[in-house]
PDB file of C-alpha atoms in Angstrom:
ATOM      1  CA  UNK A   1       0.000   0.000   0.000  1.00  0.00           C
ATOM      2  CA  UNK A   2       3.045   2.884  -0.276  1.00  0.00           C
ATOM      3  CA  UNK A   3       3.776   1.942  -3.843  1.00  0.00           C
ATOM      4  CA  UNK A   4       1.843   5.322  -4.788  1.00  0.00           C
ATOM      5  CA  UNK A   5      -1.055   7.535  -4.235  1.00  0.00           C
ATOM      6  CA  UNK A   6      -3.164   5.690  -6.629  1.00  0.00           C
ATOM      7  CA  UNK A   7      -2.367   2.060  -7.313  1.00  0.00           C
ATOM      8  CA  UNK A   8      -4.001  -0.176 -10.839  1.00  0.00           C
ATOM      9  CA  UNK A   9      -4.761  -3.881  -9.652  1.00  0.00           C
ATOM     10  CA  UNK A  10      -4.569  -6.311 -12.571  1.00  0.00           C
ATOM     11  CA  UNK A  11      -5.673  -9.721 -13.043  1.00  0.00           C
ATOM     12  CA  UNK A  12      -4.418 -11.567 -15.894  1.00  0.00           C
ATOM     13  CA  UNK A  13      -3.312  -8.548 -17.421  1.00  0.00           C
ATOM     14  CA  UNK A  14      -6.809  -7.030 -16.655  1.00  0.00           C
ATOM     15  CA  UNK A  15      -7.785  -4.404 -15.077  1.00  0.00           C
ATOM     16  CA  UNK A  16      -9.523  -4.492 -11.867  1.00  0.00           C
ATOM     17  CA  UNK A  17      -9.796  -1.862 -10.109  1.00  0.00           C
ATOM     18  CA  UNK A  18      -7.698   1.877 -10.192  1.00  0.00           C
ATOM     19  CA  UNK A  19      -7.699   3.692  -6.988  1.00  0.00           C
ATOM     20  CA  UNK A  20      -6.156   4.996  -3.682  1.00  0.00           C
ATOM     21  CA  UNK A  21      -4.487   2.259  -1.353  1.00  0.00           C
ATOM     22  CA  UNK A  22      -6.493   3.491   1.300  1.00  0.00           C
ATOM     23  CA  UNK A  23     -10.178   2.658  -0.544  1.00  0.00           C
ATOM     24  CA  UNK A  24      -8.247  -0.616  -2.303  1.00  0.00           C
ATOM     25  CA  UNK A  25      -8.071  -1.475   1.234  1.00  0.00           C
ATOM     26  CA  UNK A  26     -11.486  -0.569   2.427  1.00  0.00           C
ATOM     27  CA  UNK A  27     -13.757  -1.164  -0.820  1.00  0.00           C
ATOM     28  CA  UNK A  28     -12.280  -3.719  -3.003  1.00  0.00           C
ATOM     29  CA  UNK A  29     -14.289  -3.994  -6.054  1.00  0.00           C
ATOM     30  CA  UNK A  30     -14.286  -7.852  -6.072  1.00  0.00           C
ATOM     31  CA  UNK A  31     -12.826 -10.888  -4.396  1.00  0.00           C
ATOM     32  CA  UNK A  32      -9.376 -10.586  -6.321  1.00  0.00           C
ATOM     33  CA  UNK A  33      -8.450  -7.172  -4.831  1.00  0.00           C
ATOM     34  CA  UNK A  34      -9.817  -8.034  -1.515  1.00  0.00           C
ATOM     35  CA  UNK A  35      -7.347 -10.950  -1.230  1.00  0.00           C
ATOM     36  CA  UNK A  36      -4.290  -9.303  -3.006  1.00  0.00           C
ATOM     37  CA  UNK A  37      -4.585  -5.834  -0.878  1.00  0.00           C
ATOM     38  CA  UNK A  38      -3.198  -5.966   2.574  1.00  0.00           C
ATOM     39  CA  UNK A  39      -0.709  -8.054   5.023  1.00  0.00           C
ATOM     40  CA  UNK A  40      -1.481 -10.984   6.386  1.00  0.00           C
ATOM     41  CA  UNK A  41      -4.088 -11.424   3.145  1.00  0.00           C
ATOM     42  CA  UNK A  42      -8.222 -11.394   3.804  1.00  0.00           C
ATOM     43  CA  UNK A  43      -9.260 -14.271   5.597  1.00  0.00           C
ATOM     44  CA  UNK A  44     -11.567 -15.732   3.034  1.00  0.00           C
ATOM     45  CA  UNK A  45     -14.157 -18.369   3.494  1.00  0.00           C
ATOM     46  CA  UNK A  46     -17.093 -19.875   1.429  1.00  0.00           C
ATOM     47  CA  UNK A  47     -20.266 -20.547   3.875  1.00  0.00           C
ATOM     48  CA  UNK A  48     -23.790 -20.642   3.804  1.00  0.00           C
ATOM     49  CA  UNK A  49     -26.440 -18.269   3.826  1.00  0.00           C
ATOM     50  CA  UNK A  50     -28.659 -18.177   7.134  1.00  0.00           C
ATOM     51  CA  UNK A  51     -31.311 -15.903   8.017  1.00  0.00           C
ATOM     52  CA  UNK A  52     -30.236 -12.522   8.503  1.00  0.00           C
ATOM     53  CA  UNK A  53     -26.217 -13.403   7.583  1.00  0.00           C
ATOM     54  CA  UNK A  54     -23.969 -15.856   6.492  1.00  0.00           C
ATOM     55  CA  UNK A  55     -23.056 -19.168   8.920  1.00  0.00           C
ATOM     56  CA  UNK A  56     -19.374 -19.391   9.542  1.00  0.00           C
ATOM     57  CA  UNK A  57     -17.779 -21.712  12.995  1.00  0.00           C
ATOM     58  CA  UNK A  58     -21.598 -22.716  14.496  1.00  0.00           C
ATOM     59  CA  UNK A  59     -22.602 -18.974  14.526  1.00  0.00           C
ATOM     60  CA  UNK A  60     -24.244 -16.920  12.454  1.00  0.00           C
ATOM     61  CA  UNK A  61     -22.845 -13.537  11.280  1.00  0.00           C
ATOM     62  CA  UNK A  62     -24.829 -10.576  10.697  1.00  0.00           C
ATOM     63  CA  UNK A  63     -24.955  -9.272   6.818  1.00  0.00           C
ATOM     64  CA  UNK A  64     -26.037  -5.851   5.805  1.00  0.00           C
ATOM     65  CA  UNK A  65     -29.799  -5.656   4.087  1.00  0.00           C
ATOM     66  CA  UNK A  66     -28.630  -4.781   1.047  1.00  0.00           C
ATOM     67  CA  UNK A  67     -25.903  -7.421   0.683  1.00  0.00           C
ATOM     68  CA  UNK A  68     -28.790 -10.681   2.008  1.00  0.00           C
ATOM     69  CA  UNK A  69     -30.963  -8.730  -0.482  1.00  0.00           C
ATOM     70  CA  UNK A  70     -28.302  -8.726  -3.420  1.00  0.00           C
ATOM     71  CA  UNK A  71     -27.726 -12.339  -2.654  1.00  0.00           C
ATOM     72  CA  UNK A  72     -31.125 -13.316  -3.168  1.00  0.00           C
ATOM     73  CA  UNK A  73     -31.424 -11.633  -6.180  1.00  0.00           C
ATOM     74  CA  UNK A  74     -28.696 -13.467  -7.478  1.00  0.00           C
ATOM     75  CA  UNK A  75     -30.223 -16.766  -6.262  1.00  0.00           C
ATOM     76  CA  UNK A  76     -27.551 -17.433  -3.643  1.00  0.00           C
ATOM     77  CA  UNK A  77     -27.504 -20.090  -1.447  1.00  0.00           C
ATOM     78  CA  UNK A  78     -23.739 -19.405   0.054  1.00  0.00           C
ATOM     79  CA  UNK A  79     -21.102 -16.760  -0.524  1.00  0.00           C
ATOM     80  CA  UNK A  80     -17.724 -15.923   0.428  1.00  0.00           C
ATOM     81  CA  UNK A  81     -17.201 -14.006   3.041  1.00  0.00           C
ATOM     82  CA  UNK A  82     -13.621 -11.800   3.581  1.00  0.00           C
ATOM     83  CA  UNK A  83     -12.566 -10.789   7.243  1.00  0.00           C
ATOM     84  CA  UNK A  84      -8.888  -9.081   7.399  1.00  0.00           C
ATOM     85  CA  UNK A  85      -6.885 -10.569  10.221  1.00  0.00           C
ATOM     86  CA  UNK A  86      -6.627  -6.831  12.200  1.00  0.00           C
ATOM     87  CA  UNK A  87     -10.607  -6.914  12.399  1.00  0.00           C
ATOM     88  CA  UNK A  88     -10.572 -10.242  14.047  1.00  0.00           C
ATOM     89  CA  UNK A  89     -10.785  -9.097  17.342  1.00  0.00           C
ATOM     90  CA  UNK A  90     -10.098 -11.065  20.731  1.00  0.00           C
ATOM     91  CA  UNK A  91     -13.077 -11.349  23.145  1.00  0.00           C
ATOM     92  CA  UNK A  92     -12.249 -13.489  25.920  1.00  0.00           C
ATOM     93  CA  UNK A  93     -15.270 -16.014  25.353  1.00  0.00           C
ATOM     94  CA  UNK A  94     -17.496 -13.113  24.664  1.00  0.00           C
ATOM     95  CA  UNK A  95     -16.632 -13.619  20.886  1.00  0.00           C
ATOM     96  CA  UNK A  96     -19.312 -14.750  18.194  1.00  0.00           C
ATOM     97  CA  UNK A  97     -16.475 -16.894  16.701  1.00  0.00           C
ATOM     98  CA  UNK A  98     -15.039 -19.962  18.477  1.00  0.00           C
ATOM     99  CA  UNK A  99     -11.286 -22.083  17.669  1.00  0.00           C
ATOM    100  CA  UNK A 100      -8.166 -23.068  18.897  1.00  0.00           C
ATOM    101  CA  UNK A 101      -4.885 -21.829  18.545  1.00  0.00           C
ATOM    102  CA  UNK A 102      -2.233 -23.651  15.850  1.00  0.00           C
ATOM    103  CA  UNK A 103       0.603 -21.108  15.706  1.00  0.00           C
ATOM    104  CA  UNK A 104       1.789 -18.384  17.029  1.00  0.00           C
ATOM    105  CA  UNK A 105       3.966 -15.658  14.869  1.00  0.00           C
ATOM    106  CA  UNK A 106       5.630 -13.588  16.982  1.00  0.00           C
ATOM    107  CA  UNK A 107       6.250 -10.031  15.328  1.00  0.00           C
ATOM    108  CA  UNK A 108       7.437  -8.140  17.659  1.00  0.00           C
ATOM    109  CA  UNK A 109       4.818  -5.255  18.713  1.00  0.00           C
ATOM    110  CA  UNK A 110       1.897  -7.557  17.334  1.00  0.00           C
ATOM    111  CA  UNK A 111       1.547 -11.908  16.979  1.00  0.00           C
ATOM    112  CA  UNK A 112      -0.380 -13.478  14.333  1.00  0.00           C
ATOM    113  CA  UNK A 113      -2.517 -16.275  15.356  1.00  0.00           C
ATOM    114  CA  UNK A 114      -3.400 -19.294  13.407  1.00  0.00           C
ATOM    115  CA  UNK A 115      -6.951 -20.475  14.187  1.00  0.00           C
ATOM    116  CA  UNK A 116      -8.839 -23.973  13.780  1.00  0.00           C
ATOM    117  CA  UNK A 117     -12.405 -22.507  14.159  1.00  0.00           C
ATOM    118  CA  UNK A 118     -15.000 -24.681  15.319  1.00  0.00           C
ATOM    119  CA  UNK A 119     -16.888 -26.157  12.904  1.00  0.00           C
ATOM    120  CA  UNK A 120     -14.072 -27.054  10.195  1.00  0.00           C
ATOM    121  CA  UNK A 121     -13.520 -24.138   7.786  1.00  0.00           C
ATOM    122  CA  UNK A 122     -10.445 -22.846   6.393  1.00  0.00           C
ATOM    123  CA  UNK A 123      -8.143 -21.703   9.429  1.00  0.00           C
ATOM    124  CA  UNK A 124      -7.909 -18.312   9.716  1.00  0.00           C
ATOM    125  CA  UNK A 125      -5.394 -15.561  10.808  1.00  0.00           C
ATOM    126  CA  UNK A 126      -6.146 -12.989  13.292  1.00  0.00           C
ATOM    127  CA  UNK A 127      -3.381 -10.301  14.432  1.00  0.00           C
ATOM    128  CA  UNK A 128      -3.239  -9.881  17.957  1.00  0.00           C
ATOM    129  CA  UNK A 129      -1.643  -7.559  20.802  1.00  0.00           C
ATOM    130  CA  UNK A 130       1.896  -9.032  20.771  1.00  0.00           C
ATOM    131  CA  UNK A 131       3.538  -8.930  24.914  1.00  0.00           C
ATOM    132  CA  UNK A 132       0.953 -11.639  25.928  1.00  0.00           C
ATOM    133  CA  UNK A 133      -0.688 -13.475  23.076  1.00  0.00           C
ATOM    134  CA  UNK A 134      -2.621 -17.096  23.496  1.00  0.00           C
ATOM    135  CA  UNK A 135      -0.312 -20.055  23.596  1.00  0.00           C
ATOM    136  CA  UNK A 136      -0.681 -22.881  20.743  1.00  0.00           C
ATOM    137  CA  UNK A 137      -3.849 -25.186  21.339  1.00  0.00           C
ATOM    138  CA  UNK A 138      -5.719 -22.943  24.013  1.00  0.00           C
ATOM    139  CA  UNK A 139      -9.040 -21.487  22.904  1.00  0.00           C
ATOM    140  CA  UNK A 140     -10.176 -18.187  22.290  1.00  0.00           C
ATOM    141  CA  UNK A 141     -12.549 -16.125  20.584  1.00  0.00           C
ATOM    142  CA  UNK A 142     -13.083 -13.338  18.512  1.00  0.00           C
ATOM    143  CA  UNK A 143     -15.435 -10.683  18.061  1.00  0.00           C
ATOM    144  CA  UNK A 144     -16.291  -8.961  14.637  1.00  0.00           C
ATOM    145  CA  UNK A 145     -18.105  -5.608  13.314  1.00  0.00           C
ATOM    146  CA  UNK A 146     -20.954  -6.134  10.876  1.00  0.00           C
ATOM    147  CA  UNK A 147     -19.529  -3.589   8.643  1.00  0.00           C
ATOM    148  CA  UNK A 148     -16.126  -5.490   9.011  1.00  0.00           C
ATOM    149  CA  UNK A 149     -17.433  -8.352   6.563  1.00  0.00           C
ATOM    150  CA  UNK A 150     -17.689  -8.532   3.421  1.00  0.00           C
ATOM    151  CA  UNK A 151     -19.230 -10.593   0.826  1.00  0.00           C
ATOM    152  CA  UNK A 152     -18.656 -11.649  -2.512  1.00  0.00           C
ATOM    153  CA  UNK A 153     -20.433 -13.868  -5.558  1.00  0.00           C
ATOM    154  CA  UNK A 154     -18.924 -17.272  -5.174  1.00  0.00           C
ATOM    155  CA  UNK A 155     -19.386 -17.643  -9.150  1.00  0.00           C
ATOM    156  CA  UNK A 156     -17.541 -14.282 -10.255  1.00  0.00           C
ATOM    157  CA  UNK A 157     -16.494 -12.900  -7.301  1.00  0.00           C
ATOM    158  CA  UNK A 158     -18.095  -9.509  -7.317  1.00  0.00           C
ATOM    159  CA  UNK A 159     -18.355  -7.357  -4.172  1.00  0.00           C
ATOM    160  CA  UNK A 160     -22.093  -7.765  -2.851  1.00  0.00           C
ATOM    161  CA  UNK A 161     -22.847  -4.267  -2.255  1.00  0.00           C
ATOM    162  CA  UNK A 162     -26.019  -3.149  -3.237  1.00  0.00           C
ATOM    163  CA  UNK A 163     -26.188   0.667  -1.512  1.00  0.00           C
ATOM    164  CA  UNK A 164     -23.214   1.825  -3.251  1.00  0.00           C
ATOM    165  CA  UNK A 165     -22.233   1.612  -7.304  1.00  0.00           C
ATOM    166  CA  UNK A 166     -18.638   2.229  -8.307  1.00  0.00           C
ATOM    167  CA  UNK A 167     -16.592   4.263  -6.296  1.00  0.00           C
ATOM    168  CA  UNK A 168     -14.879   7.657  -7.510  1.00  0.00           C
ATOM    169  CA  UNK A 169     -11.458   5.839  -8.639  1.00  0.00           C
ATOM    170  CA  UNK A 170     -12.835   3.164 -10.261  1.00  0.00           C
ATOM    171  CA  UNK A 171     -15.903   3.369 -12.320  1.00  0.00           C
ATOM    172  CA  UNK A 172     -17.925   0.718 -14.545  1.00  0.00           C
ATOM    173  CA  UNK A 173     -16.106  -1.300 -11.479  1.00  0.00           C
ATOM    174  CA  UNK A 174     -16.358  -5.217 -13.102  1.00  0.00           C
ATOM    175  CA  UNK A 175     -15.997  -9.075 -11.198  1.00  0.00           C
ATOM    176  CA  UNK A 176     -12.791 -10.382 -11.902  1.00  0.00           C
ATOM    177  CA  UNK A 177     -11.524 -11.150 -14.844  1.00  0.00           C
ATOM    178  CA  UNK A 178     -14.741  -9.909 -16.930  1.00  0.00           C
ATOM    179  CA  UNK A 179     -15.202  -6.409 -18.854  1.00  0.00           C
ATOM    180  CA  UNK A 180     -11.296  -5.007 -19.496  1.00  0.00           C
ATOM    181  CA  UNK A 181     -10.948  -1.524 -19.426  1.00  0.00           C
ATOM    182  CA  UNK A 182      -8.266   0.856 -19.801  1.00  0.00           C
ATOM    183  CA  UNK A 183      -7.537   3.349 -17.161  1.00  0.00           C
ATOM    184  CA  UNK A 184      -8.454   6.414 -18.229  1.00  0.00           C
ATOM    185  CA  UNK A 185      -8.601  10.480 -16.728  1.00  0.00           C
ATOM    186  CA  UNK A 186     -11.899   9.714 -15.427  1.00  0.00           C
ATOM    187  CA  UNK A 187     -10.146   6.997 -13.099  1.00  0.00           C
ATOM    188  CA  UNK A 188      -9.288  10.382 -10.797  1.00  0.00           C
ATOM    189  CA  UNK A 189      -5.680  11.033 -11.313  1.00  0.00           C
ATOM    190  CA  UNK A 190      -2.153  10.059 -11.477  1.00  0.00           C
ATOM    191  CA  UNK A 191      -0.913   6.683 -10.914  1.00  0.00           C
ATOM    192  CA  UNK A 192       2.428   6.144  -9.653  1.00  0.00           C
ATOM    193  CA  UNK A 193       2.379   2.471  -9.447  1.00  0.00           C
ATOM    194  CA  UNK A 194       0.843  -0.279 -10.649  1.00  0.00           C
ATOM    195  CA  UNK A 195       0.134  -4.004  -9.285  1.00  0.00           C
ATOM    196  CA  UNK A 196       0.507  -6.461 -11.198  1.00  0.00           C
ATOM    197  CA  UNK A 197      -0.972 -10.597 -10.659  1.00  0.00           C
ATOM    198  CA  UNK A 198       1.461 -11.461  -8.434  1.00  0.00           C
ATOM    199  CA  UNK A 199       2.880  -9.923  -5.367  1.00  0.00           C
ATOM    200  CA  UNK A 200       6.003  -8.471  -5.642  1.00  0.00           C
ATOM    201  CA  UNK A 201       6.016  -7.794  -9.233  1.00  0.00           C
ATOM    202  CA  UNK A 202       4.976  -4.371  -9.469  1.00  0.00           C
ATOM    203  CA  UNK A 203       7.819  -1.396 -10.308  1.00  0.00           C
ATOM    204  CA  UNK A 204       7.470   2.209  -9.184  1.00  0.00           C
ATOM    205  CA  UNK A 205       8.704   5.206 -11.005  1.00  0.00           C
ATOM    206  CA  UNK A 206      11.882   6.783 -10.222  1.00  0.00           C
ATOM    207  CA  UNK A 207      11.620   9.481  -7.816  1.00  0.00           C
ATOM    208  CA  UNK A 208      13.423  11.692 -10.118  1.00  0.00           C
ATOM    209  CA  UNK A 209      10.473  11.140 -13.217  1.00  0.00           C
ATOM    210  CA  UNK A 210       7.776  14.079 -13.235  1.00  0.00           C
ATOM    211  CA  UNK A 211       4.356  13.379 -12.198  1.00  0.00           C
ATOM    212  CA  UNK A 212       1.590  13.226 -14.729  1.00  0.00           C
ATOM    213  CA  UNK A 213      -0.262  16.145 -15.217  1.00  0.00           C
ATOM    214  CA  UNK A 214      -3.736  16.695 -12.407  1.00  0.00           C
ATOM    215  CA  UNK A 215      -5.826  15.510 -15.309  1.00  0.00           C
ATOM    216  CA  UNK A 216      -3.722  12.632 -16.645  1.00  0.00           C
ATOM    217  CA  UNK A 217      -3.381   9.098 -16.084  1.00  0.00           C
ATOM    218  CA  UNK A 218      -0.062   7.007 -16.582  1.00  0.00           C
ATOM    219  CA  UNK A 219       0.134   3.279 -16.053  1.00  0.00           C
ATOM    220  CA  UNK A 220       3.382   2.140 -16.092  1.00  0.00           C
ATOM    221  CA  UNK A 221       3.165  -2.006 -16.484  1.00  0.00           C
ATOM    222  CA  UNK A 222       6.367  -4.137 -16.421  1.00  0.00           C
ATOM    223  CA  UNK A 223       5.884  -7.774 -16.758  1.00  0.00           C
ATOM    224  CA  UNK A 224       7.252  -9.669 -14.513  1.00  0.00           C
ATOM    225  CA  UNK A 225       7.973 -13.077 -16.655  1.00  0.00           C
ATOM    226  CA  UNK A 226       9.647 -11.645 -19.786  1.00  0.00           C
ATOM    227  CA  UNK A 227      10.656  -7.876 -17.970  1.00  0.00           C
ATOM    228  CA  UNK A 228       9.147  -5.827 -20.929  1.00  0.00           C
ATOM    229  CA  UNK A 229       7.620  -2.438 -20.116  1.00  0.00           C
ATOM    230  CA  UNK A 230       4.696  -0.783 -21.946  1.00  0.00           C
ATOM    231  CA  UNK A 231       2.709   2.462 -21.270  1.00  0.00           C
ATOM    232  CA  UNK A 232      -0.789   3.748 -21.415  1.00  0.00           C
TER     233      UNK A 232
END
């Protein structure tokens, strides 16, 4: 996220979504960005729908009306659900969302956690307060905001987000891998960086390089398997 003050995400050489780290971060257009944006990744887990949210470790987590109500409309019967590891929150046993420790990463100032959740699942990682974190195979619990989960199509893996079309940044906003589009002025601005399929692979432009103009937009895409450049 400090490759630039806008960032392009591709997928496949498509482009998903132009924008500012911080709403990359916040309001990924689809399930690609979600997971590519941010460190540890978006926990990510396919579960079924329930009555007023989506079921996930014996509990049932609460889902904004419009995102039940875009499901439905789409003729859902589970979706995938993204929680970032900072926004799983320890509740000692007060949580909604039950496991037991695997591993411990030790970082320093903060520990990730590796949890088994009950139920079966995918584990998932949840950052933690680093001095005193839980201890491999004791149980804990986490709590988590409503408005810190979000959904996706399991099929294309759009953002379900029915109260809000495409975001300043990124409009006529697409599912992954579906509609290509070329960045263009409308995307907002400058882009200083760009992000290619894999992490790790993107470039930045020299310091010393002038910025495009307030009403420009440059890409600048170098491919990481056979290191050619190209500009749009």
């Amino acid at each position: 996220m400090t490759m630039g003050h806008r960032v392009a995400v591709l997928a496949g050489g498509r482009l998903q979504q132009c924008d500012t780290p911080r709403h990359l971060y916040d309001n990924p257009v689809n399930q690609f960005v979600a997971g590519f944006i941010g460190s540890p990744a978006m926990n990510l887990q396919t579960v079924p729908l329930a009555d007023g949210g989506a079921r996930l470790a014996g509990t049932t987590l609460p889902l904004p009306a419009a995102v039940r109500t875009a499901a439905r409309q789409a003729g859902l019967s589970e979706l995938v659900i993204g929680i970032r590891p900072e926004h799983l929150h320890l509740a000692e046993g007060a949580g909604e969302l039950a496991g037991e420790v695997m591993l411990v990463e030790e970082l320093g100032a903060d520990a990730l956690l590796h949890v088994r959740l009950a139920g079966g699942g995918n584990p998932v990682v949840a950052r933690a307060e680093g001095r005193k974190p839980p201890s491999p195979g004791q149980q804990v619990t986490f709590h988590v905001q409503p408005d810190d989960v979000l959904a996706f199509h399991p099929g294309t893996g759009a953002r379900l987000q029915a109260e809000h079309g495409p975001r300043r940044g990124h409009p006529g906003a697409h599912p992954a891998g579906r509609n290509p589009r070329t960045a263009t002025a409308a995307d907002g601005g400058p882009v200083r960086a760009t992000v290619l399929d894999h992490p790790g692979s993107f470039r930045q432009l020299p310091a010393g390089r002038p910025a495009p103009g307030p009403r420009t937009t440059q890409i600048v895409v170098r491919r990481a398997d056979a290191g050619s450049t190209a500009r749009r």
